[in-house]
Each structure stands twice: as C-alpha cells, then as structure tokens.
Amino acid sequence: MTDNRVVVYKGTGQVAVESIDYPKLEIPKEVASHFGIAQKAPHAAILKLVTTNICGSDQHMVRGRTTAPVGQTLGHEITGEVVEVGEDVLFVKKGDICSTPFNIACGRCRMCNEGKTGICLNVNPARAGAAYGYVDMGGWIGGQADYVMVPYADFNLLPFPDRDQALDKILDLTMLSDIFPTGYHGAYTAGTRTGSTVYVAGAGPVGLAAAYSAQLLGASVVIVGDMNAERLAQARSFGCETVDLSSDGELVDQIEKITGEPEVDAAVDAVGFEARGHGEGADEAPATVLNDAMTVARAGAGIGIPGLYVTGDPGAADDNAKEGTLGMRLGLGWAKSHSFATGQCPVKRYNRGLMNMILAGKAEIAKAVNATVISLDQAPEGYADFDKGAAKKYVIDPHGMVKK
C-alpha cells in the first residue's frame, strides 16, 4: 500500500514531514465510540492532495500557543482529487477535483441542517465543531499530506465542474477550503454593504482575504491595519488604504485622514488572540484588536471576528488570557449597540458562490494574498518564513499538479 506523508508538529517552532499509514475509510476511534456509531465509514472518500495550504491557525499550534501535543498532524486547507469512495458515496466520483471545507460536518445534525456547519454536533467528542489536523478538534488526520480521508463526502466535498478549468485556476480555488470564505464571512457578518467603509485589523492571509471580500461586497473604502510593512504593501497592491500600527499614531486619527471621519461602518478582527498593542516593539495585548474595533466602528455597526481565539493558551502573558479571558471593553460595544460575529466560518455557506466568482473570472483571490507554491518537503521552510511575517500564502503542491 502507498505510504502517506504528512506534516507533523514536533515541538515549539518545529514541524517535519513524516510517513504514516495510507488513510482508511474509517473515522477516528474516539469519535465513533463517543457517539456510538460505526468506525467504518462507507460515506467517506480518500483524496489525493492537489493543493493544501499553510494557515495562520496552524502557526498558533507550531508556536506553542495551544495545547497541541507533539505528533499532532497538521493541515486543514484541502483541495484534492478523489481516488477512492465508500459504497455509500452516491454523487462524488473518482477523478473529481474537489474543495474540502476545513469544517468537518456530518450533514445530519441540527446544526448542519441549520447551515451552521462549523459547529456540527457529531464529529468531535470535546465540543461542537471539528477540523482536520487541529488540536481538540476530534482527532482527524491533517491534510498537509499526500492523501487524506474526508468523511460524509457527498455533504462535505465541493466538486469543481470542469477538471481542466479547475487546474488552470487552482491557486484561486485552493483558497475556498478556508481563507476566502473565512475572510468573506468576516466582512459579511460585519455588515459590509455597497458603499461601506471598512476597517480590517491584520494583513495576514485572512485579513487580506477579508479586505478583498469587502471590495467584492461593494465597500467604498477598505482600510487595513498592521505592523508589517511588506504585508501592508500587499494590501495596497489591490487597492486598500493602510495604517501602520507601529508608527502612524492613533488609529482613529488615521482613519479620519482617509475617510474624513474617525469611524467606519464595519470592522473585522483578522488577528485573534496573539494581538499586540500599538507602537514599535509593543507587548502582546490580546484584547487590543477587539477594543480597537469597538472604538472605530460607528454606533450600530457590526464587528466580524474571523481571527482565532482559544480557551487554552499556555504561552499567554497572564493567567486570564491562558483560558481565553480577555480585557475587552464590552461596555463600549454595548453602549454603541454593536453586533459581534465569532467562531469558525461555516465554509459551506459561501464556498459554492465564491467558486462561481472565481470560475467566472470575477475573483482573483490568489493574487490578493500572494499565493506562493512550495513542495511538501519544503513545508518546514514555509512555516518558518510565514512565522517571520512573509507576505505570502504558502500553497503546498505534494504531487506536482500545479501548473508552472
């Protein structure tokens, strides 16, 4: 049987590519036993990875900022070719190239039936919601690999309608598994509409995807704040205004210089729990972005929060932050009647529509996030460069299927 290589967390700041068993049509033992269901998964498919991406959420684990154990497999951004299907898979076929939402969903529970696939009730013994290759997310094997098993394949997989077209646009389509829907979710739930002014905190890949999505939604001005000059330049490359939070002064003053008033119609937190205070060399202050968002969002505005927050952070600056308790000015948000949208993006809510935009030539998300192709063997180097702040979205090409 063919071996399967996968990226594995080896300790703080370290990943390696290791060989594991080729996937079986089986769900994790702990999931099966907890829910009293069969481990055998005739509803599943096995994918040969076409592309799989390095995500900022992966970096939180690799930095030692979660409770991920050594040996945790990595990777939840999965696009692949179906090479095997179980006997209960009716509509997905061998040879289909598909996008796989990072959310694992059964398609049967109350949450899935309500379209809330990020909090499926039947895939994780620890809590609602599961993902591939992530700590406390159900024990599912990661997808930064040669091959991966996808359960409930007819529900979870999004087949692309034409193979050749898919391979031509694969660097855009690979973003459908996570960051494009996640960024879009952040902008949409913040209330971005035609003519809106929008502030996006963070110019990493999700922040850039949120900014690009705000433009798709019709925003008149999109302002991106960050401390990384290279990433801010990437935001400007597709028409965003930027604020350098390390040196530009008060955020409200900078927004007023751009829009003529010190507030925006919608705000997006694409940073999450490793946020830092303003100014060069500022210390970590995990509530900074949330408080900024409430400060700059006008009364009645929405705040989309695709940035990751966790309940266990062993590397946090204080005991409260270690359990996800942050110094958030909720009174300010309450007084301004803000709405907040948190949690995993329900990818299936958006991925088909965004796929159609890509295939019609109306969305070039790969260019916006500076998609950069590497091999699976280069994954450790990609992780290291991304951790240093490279303004790139690393796309792993395990089988050399991405056209040069």
C-alpha positions as a LaTeX table, in Angstrom:
\begin{tabular}{lrrr}
\hline
Residue & $x$ (\AA) & $y$ (\AA) & $z$ (\AA) \\
\hline
Met1 & 0.00 & 0.00 & 0.00 \\
Thr2 & 1.19 & 3.53 & $-0.80$ \\
Asp3 & 2.69 & 5.42 & 2.12 \\
Asn4 & 1.26 & 8.76 & 3.14 \\
Arg5 & 3.48 & 11.68 & 4.08 \\
Val6 & 2.09 & 14.36 & 6.38 \\
Val7 & 3.35 & 17.49 & 8.17 \\
Val8 & 3.66 & 16.89 & 11.92 \\
Tyr9 & 4.14 & 19.24 & 14.89 \\
Lys10 & 7.40 & 18.32 & 16.63 \\
Gly11 & 7.53 & 20.91 & 19.38 \\
Thr12 & 7.62 & 24.68 & 19.68 \\
Gly13 & 8.74 & 26.16 & 16.37 \\
Gln14 & 9.32 & 22.79 & 14.72 \\
Val15 & 7.50 & 20.76 & 12.09 \\
Ala16 & 8.63 & 17.81 & 10.00 \\
Val17 & 7.31 & 15.70 & 7.14 \\
Glu18 & 6.79 & 12.11 & 8.29 \\
Ser19 & 5.35 & 8.94 & 6.81 \\
Ile20 & 2.16 & 7.47 & 8.25 \\
Asp21 & $-0.26$ & 4.81 & 7.07 \\
Tyr22 & $-2.30$ & 5.38 & 3.95 \\
Pro23 & $-5.77$ & 6.54 & 5.03 \\
Lys24 & $-8.63$ & 4.10 & 5.53 \\
Leu25 & $-12.34$ & 4.68 & 5.10 \\
Glu26 & $-12.69$ & 4.98 & 8.87 \\
Ile27 & $-13.45$ & 7.79 & 11.29 \\
Pro28 & $-11.33$ & 8.31 & 14.44 \\
Lys29 & $-11.96$ & 5.71 & 17.16 \\
Glu30 & $-12.71$ & 8.36 & 19.78 \\
Val31 & $-15.41$ & 9.89 & 17.58 \\
Ala32 & $-17.02$ & 6.55 & 16.84 \\
Ser33 & $-17.03$ & 5.37 & 20.46 \\
His34 & $-18.26$ & 8.69 & 21.88 \\
Phe35 & $-21.22$ & 8.92 & 19.52 \\
Gly36 & $-21.93$ & 5.20 & 19.43 \\
Ile37 & $-21.51$ & 4.90 & 15.67 \\
Ala38 & $-19.51$ & 2.57 & 13.44 \\
Gln39 & $-15.87$ & 3.38 & 12.82 \\
Lys40 & $-16.15$ & 2.03 & 9.31 \\
Ala41 & $-17.06$ & 4.95 & 7.01 \\
Pro42 & $-18.72$ & 3.90 & 3.75 \\
His43 & $-19.80$ & 7.56 & 3.49 \\
Ala44 & $-16.16$ & 8.69 & 3.14 \\
Ala45 & $-13.75$ & 9.38 & 0.31 \\
Ile46 & $-9.97$ & 9.45 & 0.03 \\
Leu47 & $-8.41$ & 12.41 & $-1.75$ \\
Lys48 & $-5.04$ & 12.73 & $-3.41$ \\
Leu49 & $-3.97$ & 16.23 & $-2.47$ \\
Val50 & $-3.72$ & 18.66 & $-5.36$ \\
Thr51 & $-3.02$ & 21.61 & $-3.06$ \\
Thr52 & $-3.00$ & 22.18 & 0.69 \\
Asn53 & $-2.13$ & 25.45 & 2.36 \\
Ile54 & $-0.33$ & 26.68 & 5.47 \\
Cys55 & $-2.72$ & 28.66 & 7.66 \\
Gly56 & $-2.14$ & 31.19 & 10.42 \\
Ser57 & $-4.20$ & 28.91 & 12.67 \\
Asp58 & $-1.57$ & 26.21 & 12.14 \\
Gln59 & 1.07 & 28.70 & 13.24 \\
His60 & $-0.63$ & 29.18 & 16.62 \\
Met61 & $-0.04$ & 25.48 & 17.30 \\
Val62 & 3.51 & 25.48 & 15.98 \\
Arg63 & 4.39 & 28.50 & 18.14 \\
Gly64 & 3.32 & 26.50 & 21.19 \\
Arg65 & 0.32 & 28.73 & 21.81 \\
Thr66 & $-2.19$ & 25.89 & 22.08 \\
Thr67 & $-2.34$ & 22.56 & 23.90 \\
Ala68 & $-1.39$ & 20.64 & 20.72 \\
Pro69 & 0.66 & 17.54 & 21.58 \\
Val70 & 3.90 & 16.67 & 19.85 \\
Gly71 & 2.93 & 14.41 & 16.96 \\
Gln72 & $-0.19$ & 16.39 & 16.05 \\
Thr73 & $-0.71$ & 16.13 & 12.29 \\
Leu74 & $-1.34$ & 19.45 & 10.57 \\
Gly75 & $-3.34$ & 20.92 & 7.73 \\
His76 & $-7.00$ & 21.79 & 7.23 \\
Glu77 & $-6.97$ & 23.62 & 3.88 \\
Ile78 & $-7.57$ & 20.77 & 1.45 \\
Thr79 & $-8.17$ & 20.58 & $-2.30$ \\
Gly80 & $-7.83$ & 17.17 & $-3.85$ \\
Glu81 & $-8.67$ & 14.56 & $-6.46$ \\
Val82 & $-11.00$ & 11.77 & $-5.37$ \\
Val83 & $-9.18$ & 8.42 & $-5.68$ \\
Glu84 & $-11.44$ & 6.18 & $-3.58$ \\
Val85 & $-15.05$ & 6.34 & $-2.39$ \\
Gly86 & $-17.06$ & 4.27 & 0.06 \\
Glu87 & $-20.06$ & 2.29 & $-1.07$ \\
Asp88 & $-22.49$ & 4.85 & 0.36 \\
Val89 & $-20.98$ & 7.78 & $-1.57$ \\
Leu90 & $-23.52$ & 8.35 & $-4.32$ \\
Phe91 & $-22.66$ & 11.55 & $-6.13$ \\
Val92 & $-18.95$ & 12.31 & $-5.74$ \\
Lys93 & $-16.94$ & 10.28 & $-8.26$ \\
Lys94 & $-13.37$ & 9.11 & $-8.66$ \\
Gly95 & $-11.42$ & 11.70 & $-10.62$ \\
Asp96 & $-13.43$ & 14.66 & $-9.31$ \\
Ile97 & $-11.30$ & 17.56 & $-8.10$ \\
Cys98 & $-12.95$ & 18.99 & $-5.01$ \\
Ser99 & $-12.61$ & 21.67 & $-2.39$ \\
Thr100 & $-12.94$ & 20.43 & 1.18 \\
Pro101 & $-14.25$ & 22.81 & 3.85 \\
Phe102 & $-11.95$ & 22.85 & 6.85 \\
Asn103 & $-15.07$ & 22.29 & 8.98 \\
Ile104 & $-15.88$ & 18.59 & 9.27 \\
Ala105 & $-19.65$ & 18.21 & 9.27 \\
Cys106 & $-21.99$ & 15.21 & 9.37 \\
Gly107 & $-24.79$ & 16.81 & 7.34 \\
Arg108 & $-27.34$ & 15.19 & 9.63 \\
Cys109 & $-27.45$ & 17.04 & 12.95 \\
Arg110 & $-29.46$ & 20.08 & 13.97 \\
Met111 & $-26.56$ & 22.49 & 13.39 \\
Cys112 & $-25.80$ & 21.13 & 9.92 \\
Asn113 & $-29.48$ & 21.33 & 8.99 \\
Glu114 & $-29.44$ & 24.98 & 10.08 \\
Gly115 & $-26.37$ & 25.67 & 7.91 \\
Lys116 & $-24.08$ & 26.02 & 10.93 \\
Thr117 & $-21.52$ & 23.51 & 9.71 \\
Gly118 & $-18.72$ & 24.99 & 11.79 \\
Ile119 & $-20.39$ & 23.62 & 14.93 \\
Cys120 & $-21.53$ & 20.16 & 13.84 \\
Leu121 & $-22.64$ & 18.12 & 16.84 \\
Asn122 & $-21.50$ & 14.66 & 15.70 \\
Val123 & $-17.81$ & 14.93 & 14.81 \\
Asn124 & $-15.93$ & 15.92 & 17.97 \\
Pro125 & $-16.28$ & 14.42 & 21.46 \\
Ala126 & $-14.80$ & 17.54 & 23.09 \\
Arg127 & $-17.11$ & 20.25 & 21.74 \\
Ala128 & $-19.25$ & 21.27 & 18.80 \\
Gly129 & $-17.24$ & 21.55 & 15.59 \\
Ala130 & $-14.26$ & 19.72 & 14.16 \\
Ala131 & $-11.43$ & 20.29 & 11.70 \\
Tyr132 & $-8.68$ & 18.28 & 10.05 \\
Gly133 & $-5.27$ & 18.30 & 11.72 \\
Tyr134 & $-6.10$ & 20.55 & 14.65 \\
Val135 & $-5.84$ & 20.29 & 18.41 \\
Asp136 & $-9.06$ & 19.49 & 20.31 \\
Met137 & $-10.94$ & 19.14 & 17.02 \\
Gly138 & $-11.81$ & 15.46 & 17.06 \\
Gly139 & $-8.57$ & 13.66 & 16.21 \\
Trp140 & $-8.96$ & 13.84 & 12.43 \\
Ile141 & $-5.74$ & 13.36 & 10.44 \\
Gly142 & $-4.34$ & 16.53 & 8.87 \\
Gly143 & $-4.38$ & 17.39 & 5.20 \\
Gln144 & $-0.89$ & 18.78 & 4.65 \\
Ala145 & $-0.22$ & 15.39 & 3.20 \\
Asp146 & $-0.16$ & 13.21 & 0.12 \\
Tyr147 & $-3.59$ & 11.74 & 0.86 \\
Val148 & $-6.44$ & 12.45 & 3.28 \\
Met149 & $-9.75$ & 10.86 & 4.25 \\
Val150 & $-12.87$ & 13.03 & 4.07 \\
Pro151 & $-15.98$ & 11.74 & 5.90 \\
Tyr152 & $-19.56$ & 12.34 & 4.77 \\
Ala153 & $-18.13$ & 13.03 & 1.34 \\
Asp154 & $-21.35$ & 13.80 & $-0.52$ \\
Phe155 & $-22.09$ & 16.53 & 2.01 \\
Asn156 & $-18.63$ & 17.94 & 2.61 \\
Leu157 & $-16.98$ & 17.93 & $-0.80$ \\
Leu158 & $-17.50$ & 20.66 & $-3.41$ \\
Pro159 & $-16.62$ & 19.18 & $-6.83$ \\
Phe160 & $-15.39$ & 21.59 & $-9.49$ \\
Pro161 & $-17.44$ & 21.31 & $-12.69$ \\
Asp162 & $-14.52$ & 21.02 & $-15.14$ \\
Arg163 & $-11.16$ & 19.41 & $-14.37$ \\
Asp164 & $-9.05$ & 21.42 & $-16.82$ \\
Gln165 & $-10.60$ & 24.71 & $-15.75$ \\
Ala166 & $-10.05$ & 23.78 & $-12.11$ \\
Leu167 & $-6.36$ & 23.06 & $-12.66$ \\
Asp168 & $-5.97$ & 26.35 & $-14.56$ \\
Lys169 & $-7.45$ & 28.27 & $-11.61$ \\
Ile170 & $-6.22$ & 26.04 & $-8.81$ \\
Leu171 & $-4.35$ & 28.78 & $-6.93$ \\
Asp172 & $-7.61$ & 30.69 & $-6.56$ \\
Leu173 & $-9.74$ & 27.62 & $-5.92$ \\
Thr174 & $-7.42$ & 26.31 & $-3.20$ \\
Met175 & $-8.44$ & 29.30 & $-1.07$ \\
Leu176 & $-12.05$ & 28.02 & $-0.93$ \\
Ser177 & $-11.24$ & 25.50 & 1.79 \\
Asp178 & $-10.75$ & 28.24 & 4.38 \\
Ile179 & $-9.39$ & 31.74 & 3.97 \\
Phe180 & $-11.59$ & 33.06 & 1.18 \\
Pro181 & $-14.87$ & 32.02 & 2.84 \\
Thr182 & $-13.45$ & 32.95 & 6.25 \\
Gly183 & $-12.43$ & 36.42 & 5.10 \\
Tyr184 & $-15.74$ & 36.84 & 3.30 \\
His185 & $-17.60$ & 35.71 & 6.44 \\
Gly186 & $-15.74$ & 38.33 & 8.48 \\
Ala187 & $-16.62$ & 41.13 & 6.07 \\
Tyr188 & $-20.20$ & 39.96 & 5.53 \\
Thr189 & $-21.08$ & 39.46 & 9.19 \\
Ala190 & $-19.57$ & 42.86 & 9.98 \\
Gly191 & $-22.29$ & 44.30 & 7.76 \\
Thr192 & $-20.25$ & 45.33 & 4.73 \\
Arg193 & $-22.59$ & 46.61 & 2.04 \\
Thr194 & $-22.40$ & 48.75 & $-1.10$ \\
Gly195 & $-20.64$ & 51.99 & $-0.19$ \\
Ser196 & $-19.46$ & 50.85 & 3.26 \\
Thr197 & $-16.25$ & 52.00 & 4.85 \\
Val198 & $-14.46$ & 49.03 & 6.40 \\
Tyr199 & $-11.54$ & 48.60 & 8.78 \\
Val200 & $-9.71$ & 45.25 & 8.71 \\
Ala201 & $-7.23$ & 44.57 & 11.51 \\
Gly202 & $-4.45$ & 42.29 & 10.29 \\
Ala203 & $-2.81$ & 41.93 & 6.88 \\
Gly204 & $-2.08$ & 38.24 & 7.05 \\
Pro205 & $-3.80$ & 35.96 & 4.53 \\
Val206 & $-7.19$ & 36.01 & 6.31 \\
Gly207 & $-7.05$ & 39.79 & 6.72 \\
Leu208 & $-6.17$ & 40.23 & 3.05 \\
Ala209 & $-8.99$ & 37.85 & 2.11 \\
Ala210 & $-11.38$ & 39.85 & 4.30 \\
Ala211 & $-10.26$ & 43.10 & 2.68 \\
Tyr212 & $-10.63$ & 41.64 & $-0.81$ \\
Ser213 & $-14.06$ & 40.28 & 0.14 \\
Ala214 & $-15.14$ & 43.68 & 1.43 \\
Gln215 & $-14.33$ & 45.05 & $-2.02$ \\
Leu216 & $-16.41$ & 42.27 & $-3.62$ \\
Leu217 & $-19.27$ & 43.24 & $-1.32$ \\
Gly218 & $-19.10$ & 46.82 & $-2.60$ \\
Ala219 & $-17.16$ & 48.70 & 0.06 \\
Ser220 & $-16.18$ & 52.21 & $-0.96$ \\
Val221 & $-13.05$ & 52.27 & 1.21 \\
Val222 & $-11.20$ & 49.35 & 2.84 \\
Ile223 & $-8.54$ & 50.23 & 5.41 \\
Val224 & $-6.09$ & 47.56 & 6.60 \\
Gly225 & $-4.07$ & 47.96 & 9.78 \\
Asp226 & $-0.90$ & 46.01 & 10.59 \\
Met227 & 2.70 & 46.45 & 11.77 \\
Asn228 & 4.31 & 44.52 & 8.92 \\
Ala229 & 5.34 & 46.84 & 6.08 \\
Glu230 & 5.54 & 44.03 & 3.50 \\
Arg231 & 2.03 & 42.83 & 4.31 \\
Leu232 & 0.66 & 46.39 & 4.21 \\
Ala233 & 2.22 & 46.78 & 0.77 \\
Gln234 & 0.41 & 43.61 & $-0.30$ \\
Ala235 & $-2.89$ & 45.15 & 0.87 \\
Arg236 & $-2.20$ & 48.29 & $-1.15$ \\
Ser237 & $-1.48$ & 46.16 & $-4.23$ \\
Phe238 & $-5.20$ & 45.57 & $-4.73$ \\
Gly239 & $-6.47$ & 48.99 & $-3.75$ \\
Cys240 & $-6.70$ & 49.05 & 0.04 \\
Glu241 & $-5.76$ & 52.00 & 2.22 \\
Thr242 & $-3.38$ & 51.08 & 5.04 \\
Val243 & $-2.41$ & 52.13 & 8.55 \\
Asp244 & 0.98 & 51.19 & 10.02 \\
Leu245 & 0.10 & 50.48 & 13.65 \\
Ser246 & 3.75 & 50.55 & 14.67 \\
Ser247 & 4.27 & 54.22 & 13.80 \\
Asp248 & 1.30 & 56.08 & 12.29 \\
Gly249 & $-0.22$ & 57.41 & 15.52 \\
Glu250 & $-3.74$ & 56.97 & 16.85 \\
Leu251 & $-5.90$ & 54.68 & 14.76 \\
Val252 & $-8.95$ & 56.96 & 14.90 \\
Asp253 & $-6.85$ & 59.87 & 13.60 \\
Gln254 & $-5.51$ & 57.80 & 10.73 \\
Ile255 & $-8.99$ & 56.65 & 9.76 \\
Glu256 & $-10.21$ & 60.24 & 9.81 \\
Lys257 & $-7.38$ & 61.23 & 7.46 \\
Ile258 & $-8.55$ & 58.58 & 5.00 \\
Thr259 & $-12.34$ & 58.84 & 5.20 \\
Gly260 & $-12.94$ & 62.30 & 6.67 \\
Glu261 & $-14.41$ & 60.90 & 9.89 \\
Pro262 & $-12.91$ & 58.89 & 12.76 \\
Glu263 & $-15.14$ & 55.83 & 12.39 \\
Val264 & $-16.15$ & 53.16 & 9.90 \\
Asp265 & $-19.33$ & 51.30 & 9.00 \\
Ala266 & $-17.88$ & 47.84 & 9.65 \\
Ala267 & $-14.83$ & 46.36 & 11.36 \\
Val268 & $-13.10$ & 42.98 & 11.03 \\
Asp269 & $-10.72$ & 41.34 & 13.51 \\
Ala270 & $-8.45$ & 39.08 & 11.46 \\
Val271 & $-5.73$ & 38.90 & 14.11 \\
Gly272 & $-7.08$ & 36.92 & 17.07 \\
Phe273 & $-5.56$ & 36.11 & 20.42 \\
Glu274 & $-1.91$ & 36.87 & 19.63 \\
Ala275 & $-2.68$ & 40.56 & 19.10 \\
Arg276 & $-0.14$ & 43.16 & 20.20 \\
Gly277 & $-0.53$ & 46.72 & 21.39 \\
His278 & 0.25 & 49.67 & 19.12 \\
Gly279 & 3.73 & 51.05 & 18.54 \\
Glu280 & 7.05 & 49.54 & 17.62 \\
Gly281 & 8.03 & 46.74 & 19.99 \\
Ala282 & 4.64 & 46.70 & 21.71 \\
Asp283 & 3.93 & 43.82 & 24.05 \\
Glu284 & 1.22 & 41.25 & 23.45 \\
Ala285 & $-2.21$ & 42.50 & 24.49 \\
Pro286 & $-4.84$ & 40.02 & 23.26 \\
Ala287 & $-7.87$ & 42.32 & 23.55 \\
Thr288 & $-6.26$ & 45.16 & 21.59 \\
Val289 & $-7.93$ & 44.47 & 18.25 \\
Leu290 & $-11.35$ & 43.86 & 19.76 \\
Asn291 & $-11.14$ & 47.14 & 21.65 \\
Asp292 & $-9.89$ & 48.95 & 18.54 \\
Ala293 & $-12.80$ & 47.57 & 16.56 \\
Met294 & $-15.32$ & 48.85 & 19.09 \\
Thr295 & $-13.57$ & 52.22 & 19.17 \\
Val296 & $-13.60$ & 52.80 & 15.42 \\
Ala297 & $-16.90$ & 51.12 & 14.50 \\
Arg298 & $-19.77$ & 53.59 & 14.41 \\
Ala299 & $-22.85$ & 53.11 & 16.58 \\
Gly300 & $-24.95$ & 50.23 & 15.32 \\
Ala301 & $-22.07$ & 48.72 & 13.34 \\
Gly302 & $-21.11$ & 45.07 & 13.10 \\
Ile303 & $-17.78$ & 43.53 & 14.08 \\
Gly304 & $-16.76$ & 40.34 & 12.29 \\
Ile305 & $-14.24$ & 38.22 & 14.18 \\
Pro306 & $-12.67$ & 35.54 & 11.97 \\
Gly307 & $-9.45$ & 35.86 & 13.97 \\
Leu308 & $-8.91$ & 32.84 & 16.22 \\
Tyr309 & $-9.49$ & 32.94 & 19.98 \\
Val310 & $-8.86$ & 29.89 & 22.19 \\
Thr311 & $-9.78$ & 28.51 & 25.60 \\
Gly312 & $-6.29$ & 27.17 & 26.24 \\
Asp313 & $-3.14$ & 29.24 & 25.59 \\
Pro314 & $-0.14$ & 28.05 & 27.62 \\
Gly315 & 2.05 & 30.83 & 26.19 \\
Ala316 & $-0.24$ & 33.71 & 27.19 \\
Ala317 & 1.06 & 36.72 & 29.11 \\
Asp318 & $-1.23$ & 36.23 & 32.13 \\
Asp319 & $-3.42$ & 33.60 & 33.77 \\
Asn320 & $-6.67$ & 35.11 & 32.50 \\
Ala321 & $-5.51$ & 35.06 & 28.89 \\
Lys322 & $-4.37$ & 31.45 & 29.30 \\
Glu323 & $-8.04$ & 30.45 & 29.50 \\
Gly324 & $-9.28$ & 33.00 & 26.96 \\
Thr325 & $-10.44$ & 35.62 & 29.45 \\
Leu326 & $-9.52$ & 38.99 & 27.92 \\
Gly327 & $-9.71$ & 42.65 & 28.98 \\
Met328 & $-12.38$ & 43.52 & 26.43 \\
Arg329 & $-14.33$ & 46.80 & 26.77 \\
Leu330 & $-17.70$ & 45.14 & 26.31 \\
Gly331 & $-19.41$ & 48.14 & 27.88 \\
Leu332 & $-18.26$ & 50.26 & 24.94 \\
Gly333 & $-19.63$ & 47.77 & 22.45 \\
Trp334 & $-22.89$ & 47.55 & 24.36 \\
Ala335 & $-23.25$ & 51.34 & 24.53 \\
Lys336 & $-22.72$ & 51.57 & 20.76 \\
Ser337 & $-25.17$ & 48.71 & 20.03 \\
His338 & $-22.53$ & 46.72 & 18.20 \\
Ser339 & $-23.14$ & 43.21 & 16.95 \\
Phe340 & $-20.38$ & 40.59 & 17.11 \\
Ala341 & $-19.94$ & 37.51 & 14.91 \\
Thr342 & $-17.49$ & 34.93 & 16.24 \\
Gly343 & $-16.45$ & 31.35 & 15.70 \\
Gln344 & $-15.45$ & 29.13 & 12.81 \\
Cys345 & $-16.70$ & 30.24 & 9.43 \\
Pro346 & $-19.36$ & 27.84 & 8.11 \\
Val347 & $-17.49$ & 27.35 & 4.85 \\
Lys348 & $-20.34$ & 25.62 & 3.01 \\
Arg349 & $-22.46$ & 28.75 & 3.36 \\
Tyr350 & $-20.14$ & 30.60 & 0.99 \\
Asn351 & $-17.84$ & 28.25 & $-0.94$ \\
Arg352 & $-20.08$ & 27.47 & $-3.91$ \\
Gly353 & $-20.86$ & 31.12 & $-4.62$ \\
Leu354 & $-17.22$ & 32.12 & $-4.27$ \\
Met355 & $-16.24$ & 29.22 & $-6.55$ \\
Asn356 & $-18.60$ & 30.61 & $-9.18$ \\
Met357 & $-16.97$ & 34.04 & $-8.84$ \\
Ile358 & $-13.52$ & 32.50 & $-9.39$ \\
Leu359 & $-14.58$ & 30.38 & $-12.36$ \\
Ala360 & $-16.28$ & 33.39 & $-13.97$ \\
Gly361 & $-13.11$ & 35.46 & $-13.62$ \\
Lys362 & $-14.68$ & 37.82 & $-11.09$ \\
Ala363 & $-12.41$ & 36.96 & $-8.15$ \\
Glu364 & $-8.61$ & 36.66 & $-8.16$ \\
Ile365 & $-8.02$ & 35.87 & $-4.52$ \\
Ala366 & $-4.66$ & 34.14 & $-5.14$ \\
Lys367 & $-3.18$ & 37.39 & $-6.38$ \\
Ala368 & $-4.58$ & 39.33 & $-3.42$ \\
Val369 & $-2.98$ & 37.01 & $-0.86$ \\
Asn370 & 0.21 & 36.42 & $-2.90$ \\
Ala371 & $-0.16$ & 32.65 & $-3.30$ \\
Thr372 & 3.28 & 31.03 & $-3.36$ \\
Val373 & 3.74 & 27.37 & $-4.30$ \\
Ile374 & 6.11 & 25.05 & $-2.42$ \\
Ser375 & 6.56 & 21.28 & $-2.27$ \\
Leu376 & 5.53 & 19.13 & 0.67 \\
Asp377 & 9.19 & 18.68 & 1.57 \\
Gln378 & 9.53 & 22.47 & 1.76 \\
Ala379 & 6.75 & 22.77 & 4.34 \\
Pro380 & 9.12 & 23.32 & 7.31 \\
Glu381 & 10.78 & 26.19 & 5.44 \\
Gly382 & 7.37 & 27.61 & 4.55 \\
Tyr383 & 6.30 & 27.52 & 8.19 \\
Ala384 & 9.49 & 29.31 & 9.25 \\
Asp385 & 9.16 & 32.04 & 6.62 \\
Phe386 & 5.48 & 32.57 & 7.37 \\
Asp387 & 6.25 & 32.85 & 11.08 \\
Lys388 & 8.74 & 35.63 & 10.28 \\
Gly389 & 5.94 & 37.62 & 8.62 \\
Ala390 & 6.36 & 36.80 & 4.94 \\
Ala391 & 3.61 & 38.48 & 2.91 \\
Lys392 & 2.74 & 35.21 & 1.20 \\
Lys393 & 0.12 & 32.49 & 1.35 \\
Tyr394 & 2.06 & 29.25 & 1.10 \\
Val395 & 0.38 & 26.63 & $-1.10$ \\
Ile396 & 1.80 & 23.11 & $-0.81$ \\
Asp397 & 1.81 & 21.06 & $-4.02$ \\
Pro398 & 2.50 & 17.46 & $-2.89$ \\
His399 & 2.26 & 15.76 & $-6.28$ \\
Gly400 & 3.47 & 18.43 & $-8.70$ \\
Met401 & $-0.02$ & 19.02 & $-10.09$ \\
Val402 & 0.09 & 22.84 & $-10.03$ \\
Lys403 & 0.90 & 24.20 & $-13.45$ \\
Lys404 & 4.08 & 26.23 & $-13.58$ \\
\hline
\end{tabular}
